[in-house]
């Protein structure tokens, strides 16, 4: 188990490196990744992201849930507060799902999933919980309905066996 002493030691090494100096609140790569909490699929490692390049939202399954949409809404208000506007139109939102995801095990608990997605249990099939390729398409579709015009949205599936991603939904702009 990694204990607090170990965390403090690792943090001191990080702080000594100074990689955090002069970073801005806004991601330098203009990228927001919505991904799963699974420790095998850390977007910073999977995409070799540098500190400050991307905002990362992680939840069970990497799903675009109502809670994830509320988080994105709050982040847009932070952008407005910091920039006085809606931010750069060149932002990219990448949905990252993966193979062998634990959310598939939750299919046996439809009421739990219904609460998570804030839908009636009868509507869960539309969420494609057991199919990461279909699920990433569903979630990209939701983002395209909810995000402002001009931003890019893509959908990716990471294979935990190979370490590679499949671009399921190539980047495309949200229509006005």
PDB file of C-alpha atoms in Angstrom:
ATOM      1  CA  UNK A   1       0.000   0.000   0.000  1.00  0.00           C
ATOM      2  CA  UNK A   2       1.219   3.486  -0.809  1.00  0.00           C
ATOM      3  CA  UNK A   3       0.926   5.404   2.461  1.00  0.00           C
ATOM      4  CA  UNK A   4       0.967   9.135   3.214  1.00  0.00           C
ATOM      5  CA  UNK A   5       4.700   9.167   3.950  1.00  0.00           C
ATOM      6  CA  UNK A   6       5.366   7.723   0.510  1.00  0.00           C
ATOM      7  CA  UNK A   7       3.046  10.281  -1.060  1.00  0.00           C
ATOM      8  CA  UNK A   8       4.878  13.100   0.736  1.00  0.00           C
ATOM      9  CA  UNK A   9       8.258  11.760  -0.425  1.00  0.00           C
ATOM     10  CA  UNK A  10       7.090  11.503  -4.006  1.00  0.00           C
ATOM     11  CA  UNK A  11       5.593  14.986  -3.819  1.00  0.00           C
ATOM     12  CA  UNK A  12       8.849  16.455  -2.525  1.00  0.00           C
ATOM     13  CA  UNK A  13      10.664  14.922  -5.513  1.00  0.00           C
ATOM     14  CA  UNK A  14       8.030  16.368  -7.836  1.00  0.00           C
ATOM     15  CA  UNK A  15       8.280  19.819  -6.230  1.00  0.00           C
ATOM     16  CA  UNK A  16      12.078  19.746  -6.488  1.00  0.00           C
ATOM     17  CA  UNK A  17      11.770  19.229 -10.253  1.00  0.00           C
ATOM     18  CA  UNK A  18       9.811  22.466 -10.670  1.00  0.00           C
ATOM     19  CA  UNK A  19       7.672  21.146 -13.540  1.00  0.00           C
ATOM     20  CA  UNK A  20       4.685  22.981 -12.108  1.00  0.00           C
ATOM     21  CA  UNK A  21       6.293  26.432 -12.328  1.00  0.00           C
ATOM     22  CA  UNK A  22       4.574  28.924 -14.609  1.00  0.00           C
ATOM     23  CA  UNK A  23       1.730  26.580 -15.584  1.00  0.00           C
ATOM     24  CA  UNK A  24      -1.552  28.261 -16.438  1.00  0.00           C
ATOM     25  CA  UNK A  25      -5.005  27.164 -15.350  1.00  0.00           C
ATOM     26  CA  UNK A  26      -6.061  26.672 -18.971  1.00  0.00           C
ATOM     27  CA  UNK A  27      -4.640  23.516 -20.591  1.00  0.00           C
ATOM     28  CA  UNK A  28      -1.838  24.412 -22.985  1.00  0.00           C
ATOM     29  CA  UNK A  29      -2.890  21.619 -25.348  1.00  0.00           C
ATOM     30  CA  UNK A  30      -6.487  22.889 -25.398  1.00  0.00           C
ATOM     31  CA  UNK A  31      -7.536  19.327 -24.627  1.00  0.00           C
ATOM     32  CA  UNK A  32     -10.113  17.936 -22.230  1.00  0.00           C
ATOM     33  CA  UNK A  33     -10.215  14.160 -21.802  1.00  0.00           C
ATOM     34  CA  UNK A  34     -13.197  12.376 -20.293  1.00  0.00           C
ATOM     35  CA  UNK A  35     -11.974   8.962 -19.209  1.00  0.00           C
ATOM     36  CA  UNK A  36     -12.396   6.089 -16.784  1.00  0.00           C
ATOM     37  CA  UNK A  37     -11.066   5.863 -13.229  1.00  0.00           C
ATOM     38  CA  UNK A  38      -9.463   2.502 -14.057  1.00  0.00           C
ATOM     39  CA  UNK A  39      -5.793   2.785 -13.003  1.00  0.00           C
ATOM     40  CA  UNK A  40      -4.706   0.991 -16.185  1.00  0.00           C
ATOM     41  CA  UNK A  41      -6.046   3.835 -18.307  1.00  0.00           C
ATOM     42  CA  UNK A  42      -4.538   7.043 -16.980  1.00  0.00           C
ATOM     43  CA  UNK A  43      -4.819   9.543 -19.870  1.00  0.00           C
ATOM     44  CA  UNK A  44      -1.581  11.243 -18.831  1.00  0.00           C
ATOM     45  CA  UNK A  45       0.285   7.998 -19.435  1.00  0.00           C
ATOM     46  CA  UNK A  46      -1.754   6.640 -22.350  1.00  0.00           C
ATOM     47  CA  UNK A  47      -1.270   9.873 -24.319  1.00  0.00           C
ATOM     48  CA  UNK A  48       2.111  10.866 -22.821  1.00  0.00           C
ATOM     49  CA  UNK A  49       0.602  14.170 -21.711  1.00  0.00           C
ATOM     50  CA  UNK A  50       2.793  16.710 -19.995  1.00  0.00           C
ATOM     51  CA  UNK A  51       1.665  18.490 -16.866  1.00  0.00           C
ATOM     52  CA  UNK A  52      -0.663  21.323 -17.853  1.00  0.00           C
ATOM     53  CA  UNK A  53      -1.445  20.085 -21.373  1.00  0.00           C
ATOM     54  CA  UNK A  54      -4.940  18.747 -20.680  1.00  0.00           C
ATOM     55  CA  UNK A  55      -7.835  18.857 -18.289  1.00  0.00           C
ATOM     56  CA  UNK A  56      -8.877  15.331 -17.337  1.00  0.00           C
ATOM     57  CA  UNK A  57     -12.272  14.291 -15.999  1.00  0.00           C
ATOM     58  CA  UNK A  58     -12.440  10.707 -14.764  1.00  0.00           C
ATOM     59  CA  UNK A  59     -15.447   8.711 -13.661  1.00  0.00           C
ATOM     60  CA  UNK A  60     -16.694   5.118 -13.767  1.00  0.00           C
ATOM     61  CA  UNK A  61     -16.556   4.032 -17.403  1.00  0.00           C
ATOM     62  CA  UNK A  62     -15.366   7.424 -18.641  1.00  0.00           C
ATOM     63  CA  UNK A  63     -18.980   8.172 -19.430  1.00  0.00           C
ATOM     64  CA  UNK A  64     -20.615  11.453 -20.375  1.00  0.00           C
ATOM     65  CA  UNK A  65     -23.138  11.405 -17.561  1.00  0.00           C
ATOM     66  CA  UNK A  66     -25.278  14.289 -16.340  1.00  0.00           C
ATOM     67  CA  UNK A  67     -22.670  14.789 -13.581  1.00  0.00           C
ATOM     68  CA  UNK A  68     -19.876  14.983 -16.192  1.00  0.00           C
ATOM     69  CA  UNK A  69     -21.910  17.537 -18.140  1.00  0.00           C
ATOM     70  CA  UNK A  70     -22.379  19.591 -14.974  1.00  0.00           C
ATOM     71  CA  UNK A  71     -18.612  19.473 -14.424  1.00  0.00           C
ATOM     72  CA  UNK A  72     -18.011  20.684 -17.984  1.00  0.00           C
ATOM     73  CA  UNK A  73     -20.533  23.469 -17.391  1.00  0.00           C
ATOM     74  CA  UNK A  74     -18.696  24.547 -14.260  1.00  0.00           C
ATOM     75  CA  UNK A  75     -15.368  24.475 -16.102  1.00  0.00           C
ATOM     76  CA  UNK A  76     -16.817  26.713 -18.808  1.00  0.00           C
ATOM     77  CA  UNK A  77     -17.710  29.237 -16.100  1.00  0.00           C
ATOM     78  CA  UNK A  78     -14.124  29.113 -14.829  1.00  0.00           C
ATOM     79  CA  UNK A  79     -12.956  29.838 -18.391  1.00  0.00           C
ATOM     80  CA  UNK A  80     -15.385  32.759 -18.602  1.00  0.00           C
ATOM     81  CA  UNK A  81     -14.157  34.126 -15.278  1.00  0.00           C
ATOM     82  CA  UNK A  82     -10.507  33.847 -16.297  1.00  0.00           C
ATOM     83  CA  UNK A  83     -10.757  35.001 -19.907  1.00  0.00           C
ATOM     84  CA  UNK A  84     -13.866  37.140 -20.064  1.00  0.00           C
ATOM     85  CA  UNK A  85     -15.194  34.937 -22.854  1.00  0.00           C
ATOM     86  CA  UNK A  86     -15.951  31.366 -23.815  1.00  0.00           C
ATOM     87  CA  UNK A  87     -12.313  30.468 -24.456  1.00  0.00           C
ATOM     88  CA  UNK A  88     -10.632  29.371 -27.658  1.00  0.00           C
ATOM     89  CA  UNK A  89     -12.801  27.671 -30.261  1.00  0.00           C
ATOM     90  CA  UNK A  90      -9.946  25.280 -31.013  1.00  0.00           C
ATOM     91  CA  UNK A  91     -10.589  23.183 -27.892  1.00  0.00           C
ATOM     92  CA  UNK A  92     -10.678  19.401 -28.301  1.00  0.00           C
ATOM     93  CA  UNK A  93     -12.827  17.131 -26.131  1.00  0.00           C
ATOM     94  CA  UNK A  94     -11.754  13.487 -26.307  1.00  0.00           C
ATOM     95  CA  UNK A  95     -13.923  10.719 -24.868  1.00  0.00           C
ATOM     96  CA  UNK A  96     -11.725   7.781 -23.851  1.00  0.00           C
ATOM     97  CA  UNK A  97     -13.306   4.411 -23.131  1.00  0.00           C
ATOM     98  CA  UNK A  98     -11.456   1.109 -22.868  1.00  0.00           C
ATOM     99  CA  UNK A  99     -11.705  -2.656 -23.190  1.00  0.00           C
ATOM    100  CA  UNK A 100     -12.245  -4.825 -20.105  1.00  0.00           C
ATOM    101  CA  UNK A 101     -13.945  -1.966 -18.276  1.00  0.00           C
ATOM    102  CA  UNK A 102     -15.451  -2.647 -14.883  1.00  0.00           C
ATOM    103  CA  UNK A 103     -18.614  -0.767 -15.830  1.00  0.00           C
ATOM    104  CA  UNK A 104     -19.617  -3.844 -17.843  1.00  0.00           C
ATOM    105  CA  UNK A 105     -19.853  -5.740 -14.538  1.00  0.00           C
ATOM    106  CA  UNK A 106     -22.437  -3.218 -13.386  1.00  0.00           C
ATOM    107  CA  UNK A 107     -24.878  -4.374 -16.067  1.00  0.00           C
ATOM    108  CA  UNK A 108     -26.055  -6.828 -13.398  1.00  0.00           C
ATOM    109  CA  UNK A 109     -27.135  -3.802 -11.326  1.00  0.00           C
ATOM    110  CA  UNK A 110     -29.510  -1.884 -13.609  1.00  0.00           C
ATOM    111  CA  UNK A 111     -30.946   0.321 -10.874  1.00  0.00           C
ATOM    112  CA  UNK A 112     -27.457   1.475  -9.905  1.00  0.00           C
ATOM    113  CA  UNK A 113     -26.632   2.283 -13.523  1.00  0.00           C
ATOM    114  CA  UNK A 114     -29.970   4.012 -14.025  1.00  0.00           C
ATOM    115  CA  UNK A 115     -29.156   6.287 -11.087  1.00  0.00           C
ATOM    116  CA  UNK A 116     -25.661   6.917 -12.468  1.00  0.00           C
ATOM    117  CA  UNK A 117     -26.958   7.930 -15.893  1.00  0.00           C
ATOM    118  CA  UNK A 118     -30.063   9.581 -14.405  1.00  0.00           C
ATOM    119  CA  UNK A 119     -32.358   7.638 -16.740  1.00  0.00           C
ATOM    120  CA  UNK A 120     -35.083   5.042 -16.204  1.00  0.00           C
ATOM    121  CA  UNK A 121     -33.689   1.488 -16.065  1.00  0.00           C
ATOM    122  CA  UNK A 122     -35.729   0.698 -19.186  1.00  0.00           C
ATOM    123  CA  UNK A 123     -33.550   3.204 -21.117  1.00  0.00           C
ATOM    124  CA  UNK A 124     -30.178   1.671 -20.204  1.00  0.00           C
ATOM    125  CA  UNK A 125     -29.782  -0.209 -23.495  1.00  0.00           C
ATOM    126  CA  UNK A 126     -29.310   3.154 -25.208  1.00  0.00           C
ATOM    127  CA  UNK A 127     -26.197   3.719 -23.051  1.00  0.00           C
ATOM    128  CA  UNK A 128     -24.405   0.657 -24.542  1.00  0.00           C
ATOM    129  CA  UNK A 129     -22.794  -0.143 -21.181  1.00  0.00           C
ATOM    130  CA  UNK A 130     -21.289  -3.463 -22.283  1.00  0.00           C
ATOM    131  CA  UNK A 131     -19.818  -2.259 -25.606  1.00  0.00           C
ATOM    132  CA  UNK A 132     -17.053   0.373 -25.386  1.00  0.00           C
ATOM    133  CA  UNK A 133     -17.129   1.142 -29.113  1.00  0.00           C
ATOM    134  CA  UNK A 134     -20.877   1.781 -29.133  1.00  0.00           C
ATOM    135  CA  UNK A 135     -20.659   3.590 -25.783  1.00  0.00           C
ATOM    136  CA  UNK A 136     -18.021   6.025 -27.035  1.00  0.00           C
ATOM    137  CA  UNK A 137     -20.276   6.833 -30.008  1.00  0.00           C
ATOM    138  CA  UNK A 138     -23.190   7.465 -27.637  1.00  0.00           C
ATOM    139  CA  UNK A 139     -21.110   9.769 -25.450  1.00  0.00           C
ATOM    140  CA  UNK A 140     -19.638  11.724 -28.361  1.00  0.00           C
ATOM    141  CA  UNK A 141     -23.198  12.228 -29.597  1.00  0.00           C
ATOM    142  CA  UNK A 142     -24.200  13.670 -26.226  1.00  0.00           C
ATOM    143  CA  UNK A 143     -21.237  16.046 -26.198  1.00  0.00           C
ATOM    144  CA  UNK A 144     -22.042  17.233 -29.709  1.00  0.00           C
ATOM    145  CA  UNK A 145     -25.499  18.207 -28.481  1.00  0.00           C
ATOM    146  CA  UNK A 146     -24.230  19.931 -25.337  1.00  0.00           C
ATOM    147  CA  UNK A 147     -20.975  21.718 -26.218  1.00  0.00           C
ATOM    148  CA  UNK A 148     -20.652  25.065 -27.929  1.00  0.00           C
ATOM    149  CA  UNK A 149     -20.277  25.305 -31.662  1.00  0.00           C
ATOM    150  CA  UNK A 150     -16.802  25.082 -33.130  1.00  0.00           C
ATOM    151  CA  UNK A 151     -15.067  22.844 -30.608  1.00  0.00           C
ATOM    152  CA  UNK A 152     -13.720  19.447 -31.670  1.00  0.00           C
ATOM    153  CA  UNK A 153     -15.052  16.192 -30.237  1.00  0.00           C
ATOM    154  CA  UNK A 154     -13.589  12.726 -30.756  1.00  0.00           C
ATOM    155  CA  UNK A 155     -14.112   9.229 -29.366  1.00  0.00           C
ATOM    156  CA  UNK A 156     -11.365   6.729 -28.612  1.00  0.00           C
ATOM    157  CA  UNK A 157     -11.216   3.200 -27.232  1.00  0.00           C
ATOM    158  CA  UNK A 158      -8.045   2.043 -25.490  1.00  0.00           C
ATOM    159  CA  UNK A 159      -7.175  -1.650 -25.610  1.00  0.00           C
ATOM    160  CA  UNK A 160      -5.816  -2.678 -22.196  1.00  0.00           C
ATOM    161  CA  UNK A 161      -4.128  -5.731 -23.770  1.00  0.00           C
ATOM    162  CA  UNK A 162      -2.141  -3.879 -26.461  1.00  0.00           C
ATOM    163  CA  UNK A 163      -1.845  -0.354 -25.032  1.00  0.00           C
ATOM    164  CA  UNK A 164      -3.147   1.094 -28.294  1.00  0.00           C
ATOM    165  CA  UNK A 165      -6.147   3.309 -28.987  1.00  0.00           C
ATOM    166  CA  UNK A 166      -8.683   2.956 -31.762  1.00  0.00           C
ATOM    167  CA  UNK A 167     -10.104   6.213 -33.085  1.00  0.00           C
ATOM    168  CA  UNK A 168     -13.783   5.275 -33.192  1.00  0.00           C
ATOM    169  CA  UNK A 169     -15.083   8.789 -33.807  1.00  0.00           C
ATOM    170  CA  UNK A 170     -12.545  11.006 -35.614  1.00  0.00           C
ATOM    171  CA  UNK A 171     -12.395  14.620 -34.440  1.00  0.00           C
ATOM    172  CA  UNK A 172     -15.216  16.708 -35.813  1.00  0.00           C
ATOM    173  CA  UNK A 173     -16.511  20.168 -35.028  1.00  0.00           C
ATOM    174  CA  UNK A 174     -19.698  20.765 -33.117  1.00  0.00           C
ATOM    175  CA  UNK A 175     -22.184  22.421 -35.463  1.00  0.00           C
ATOM    176  CA  UNK A 176     -23.738  25.789 -34.727  1.00  0.00           C
TER     177      UNK A 176
END
